[in-house]
Amino acid sequence: MGRNGTSWSELGTGTNALNANDYIGCLATDASGKVYAGGSFRNDSGECYLAKWNGSSWTETGTGAGALHANNTIKTVVVKNETEVYAAGIFTDAGGSCYVARWNND
């Protein structure tokens, strides 16, 4: 939800809403005002993903081969700048080890 100075409102509504199907556990922002949200919510492929608010709508950060493909909850997000975003949580790699994921949008 966003704050407009007098009351709380949802950040995005209708087709622009996040519509998370499970809990949102972490938030971060970058210098340009984009908001990143992670948690236990999943995309249509059943993977947890990092959502990004661009000022008017929510989208998945990375898609297809460039998606995070998290098989479990994203617990923390850190934004260095708009092209370097880090996520960590309970998700694991092919070997079963938890790892820190880096989004590099260069």
PDB file of N, CA, C and O in Angstrom, residues 76-102:
ATOM      1  N   THR A  76      14.850 -11.548   1.542  1.00  0.00           N
ATOM      2  CA  THR A  76      15.475 -10.230   1.625  1.00  0.00           C
ATOM      3  C   THR A  76      15.865  -9.730   0.235  1.00  0.00           C
ATOM      4  O   THR A  76      16.181 -10.527  -0.649  1.00  0.00           O
ATOM      5  N   VAL A  77      15.792  -8.423   0.070  1.00  0.00           N
ATOM      6  CA  VAL A  77      16.162  -7.769  -1.192  1.00  0.00           C
ATOM      7  C   VAL A  77      17.014  -6.556  -0.851  1.00  0.00           C
ATOM      8  O   VAL A  77      16.683  -5.787   0.053  1.00  0.00           O
ATOM      9  N   VAL A  78      18.099  -6.380  -1.595  1.00  0.00           N
ATOM     10  CA  VAL A  78      18.952  -5.208  -1.452  1.00  0.00           C
ATOM     11  C   VAL A  78      19.145  -4.620  -2.844  1.00  0.00           C
ATOM     12  O   VAL A  78      19.437  -5.355  -3.795  1.00  0.00           O
ATOM     13  N   VAL A  79      18.991  -3.314  -2.958  1.00  0.00           N
ATOM     14  CA  VAL A  79      19.154  -2.640  -4.245  1.00  0.00           C
ATOM     15  C   VAL A  79      20.369  -1.730  -4.161  1.00  0.00           C
ATOM     16  O   VAL A  79      20.400  -0.804  -3.357  1.00  0.00           O
ATOM     17  N   LYS A  80      21.373  -2.013  -4.987  1.00  0.00           N
ATOM     18  CA  LYS A  80      22.549  -1.159  -5.062  1.00  0.00           C
ATOM     19  C   LYS A  80      22.250   0.008  -5.994  1.00  0.00           C
ATOM     20  O   LYS A  80      22.558   1.148  -5.706  1.00  0.00           O
ATOM     21  N   ASN A  81      21.678  -0.279  -7.123  1.00  0.00           N
ATOM     22  CA  ASN A  81      21.210   0.705  -8.091  1.00  0.00           C
ATOM     23  C   ASN A  81      20.203  -0.009  -8.994  1.00  0.00           C
ATOM     24  O   ASN A  81      19.931  -1.183  -8.787  1.00  0.00           O
ATOM     25  N   GLU A  82      19.668   0.659  -9.960  1.00  0.00           N
ATOM     26  CA  GLU A  82      18.608   0.065 -10.780  1.00  0.00           C
ATOM     27  C   GLU A  82      19.070  -1.167 -11.551  1.00  0.00           C
ATOM     28  O   GLU A  82      18.275  -2.014 -11.920  1.00  0.00           O
ATOM     29  N   THR A  83      20.367  -1.300 -11.782  1.00  0.00           N
ATOM     30  CA  THR A  83      20.851  -2.454 -12.533  1.00  0.00           C
ATOM     31  C   THR A  83      21.436  -3.547 -11.653  1.00  0.00           C
ATOM     32  O   THR A  83      21.767  -4.613 -12.155  1.00  0.00           O
ATOM     33  N   GLU A  84      21.583  -3.311 -10.373  1.00  0.00           N
ATOM     34  CA  GLU A  84      22.101  -4.336  -9.473  1.00  0.00           C
ATOM     35  C   GLU A  84      21.154  -4.516  -8.291  1.00  0.00           C
ATOM     36  O   GLU A  84      21.088  -3.691  -7.396  1.00  0.00           O
ATOM     37  N   VAL A  85      20.430  -5.617  -8.338  1.00  0.00           N
ATOM     38  CA  VAL A  85      19.477  -5.962  -7.296  1.00  0.00           C
ATOM     39  C   VAL A  85      19.854  -7.356  -6.796  1.00  0.00           C
ATOM     40  O   VAL A  85      20.125  -8.259  -7.593  1.00  0.00           O
ATOM     41  N   TYR A  86      19.862  -7.535  -5.485  1.00  0.00           N
ATOM     42  CA  TYR A  86      20.245  -8.807  -4.882  1.00  0.00           C
ATOM     43  C   TYR A  86      19.063  -9.370  -4.100  1.00  0.00           C
ATOM     44  O   TYR A  86      18.351  -8.627  -3.432  1.00  0.00           O
ATOM     45  N   ALA A  87      18.893 -10.694  -4.174  1.00  0.00           N
ATOM     46  CA  ALA A  87      17.819 -11.365  -3.438  1.00  0.00           C
ATOM     47  C   ALA A  87      18.391 -12.621  -2.787  1.00  0.00           C
ATOM     48  O   ALA A  87      19.255 -13.292  -3.358  1.00  0.00           O
ATOM     49  N   ALA A  88      17.889 -12.923  -1.611  1.00  0.00           N
ATOM     50  CA  ALA A  88      18.282 -14.143  -0.910  1.00  0.00           C
ATOM     51  C   ALA A  88      17.068 -14.670  -0.169  1.00  0.00           C
ATOM     52  O   ALA A  88      16.111 -13.940   0.077  1.00  0.00           O
ATOM     53  N   GLY A  89      17.135 -15.930   0.166  1.00  0.00           N
ATOM     54  CA  GLY A  89      16.021 -16.520   0.889  1.00  0.00           C
ATOM     55  C   GLY A  89      16.200 -18.002   1.078  1.00  0.00           C
ATOM     56  O   GLY A  89      17.313 -18.494   1.244  1.00  0.00           O
ATOM     57  N   ILE A  90      15.102 -18.719   0.973  1.00  0.00           N
ATOM     58  CA  ILE A  90      15.094 -20.155   1.193  1.00  0.00           C
ATOM     59  C   ILE A  90      15.226 -20.905  -0.133  1.00  0.00           C
ATOM     60  O   ILE A  90      15.333 -22.101  -0.179  1.00  0.00           O
ATOM     61  N   PHE A  91      15.254 -20.202  -1.251  1.00  0.00           N
ATOM     62  CA  PHE A  91      15.352 -20.852  -2.554  1.00  0.00           C
ATOM     63  C   PHE A  91      16.745 -21.451  -2.755  1.00  0.00           C
ATOM     64  O   PHE A  91      17.717 -21.003  -2.172  1.00  0.00           O
ATOM     65  N   THR A  92      16.805 -22.506  -3.580  1.00  0.00           N
ATOM     66  CA  THR A  92      18.047 -23.252  -3.762  1.00  0.00           C
ATOM     67  C   THR A  92      18.407 -23.412  -5.235  1.00  0.00           C
ATOM     68  O   THR A  92      17.552 -23.317  -6.117  1.00  0.00           O
ATOM     69  N   ASP A  93      19.694 -23.689  -5.466  1.00  0.00           N
ATOM     70  CA  ASP A  93      20.174 -23.965  -6.818  1.00  0.00           C
ATOM     71  C   ASP A  93      19.959 -25.446  -7.133  1.00  0.00           C
ATOM     72  O   ASP A  93      19.402 -26.194  -6.325  1.00  0.00           O
ATOM     73  N   ALA A  94      20.422 -25.889  -8.296  1.00  0.00           N
ATOM     74  CA  ALA A  94      20.222 -27.274  -8.730  1.00  0.00           C
ATOM     75  C   ALA A  94      20.852 -28.282  -7.777  1.00  0.00           C
ATOM     76  O   ALA A  94      20.385 -29.422  -7.671  1.00  0.00           O
ATOM     77  N   GLY A  95      21.888 -27.868  -7.050  1.00  0.00           N
ATOM     78  CA  GLY A  95      22.548 -28.753  -6.098  1.00  0.00           C
ATOM     79  C   GLY A  95      21.907 -28.768  -4.719  1.00  0.00           C
ATOM     80  O   GLY A  95      22.371 -29.463  -3.817  1.00  0.00           O
ATOM     81  N   GLY A  96      20.862 -27.957  -4.527  1.00  0.00           N
ATOM     82  CA  GLY A  96      20.172 -27.917  -3.244  1.00  0.00           C
ATOM     83  C   GLY A  96      20.721 -26.909  -2.255  1.00  0.00           C
ATOM     84  O   GLY A  96      20.311 -26.893  -1.098  1.00  0.00           O
ATOM     85  N   SER A  97      21.636 -26.049  -2.692  1.00  0.00           N
ATOM     86  CA  SER A  97      22.231 -25.045  -1.802  1.00  0.00           C
ATOM     87  C   SER A  97      21.511 -23.707  -1.941  1.00  0.00           C
ATOM     88  O   SER A  97      21.199 -23.275  -3.055  1.00  0.00           O
ATOM     89  N   CYS A  98      21.282 -23.039  -0.815  1.00  0.00           N
ATOM     90  CA  CYS A  98      20.747 -21.677  -0.850  1.00  0.00           C
ATOM     91  C   CYS A  98      21.836 -20.765  -1.413  1.00  0.00           C
ATOM     92  O   CYS A  98      23.025 -21.036  -1.270  1.00  0.00           O
ATOM     93  N   TYR A  99      21.430 -19.683  -2.062  1.00  0.00           N
ATOM     94  CA  TYR A  99      22.396 -18.791  -2.679  1.00  0.00           C
ATOM     95  C   TYR A  99      21.868 -17.359  -2.706  1.00  0.00           C
ATOM     96  O   TYR A  99      20.685 -17.122  -2.476  1.00  0.00           O
ATOM     97  N   VAL A 100      22.734 -16.413  -3.005  1.00  0.00           N
ATOM     98  CA  VAL A 100      22.360 -15.025  -3.223  1.00  0.00           C
ATOM     99  C   VAL A 100      22.245 -14.828  -4.727  1.00  0.00           C
ATOM    100  O   VAL A 100      23.182 -15.165  -5.470  1.00  0.00           O
ATOM    101  N   ALA A 101      21.109 -14.317  -5.171  1.00  0.00           N
ATOM    102  CA  ALA A 101      20.890 -14.057  -6.598  1.00  0.00           C
ATOM    103  C   ALA A 101      21.147 -12.589  -6.890  1.00  0.00           C
ATOM    104  O   ALA A 101      20.823 -11.724  -6.083  1.00  0.00           O
ATOM    105  N   ARG A 102      21.726 -12.318  -8.054  1.00  0.00           N
ATOM    106  CA  ARG A 102      22.023 -10.949  -8.470  1.00  0.00           C
ATOM    107  C   ARG A 102      21.327 -10.673  -9.799  1.00  0.00           C
ATOM    108  O   ARG A 102      21.530 -11.410 -10.763  1.00  0.00           O
TER     109      ARG A 102
END
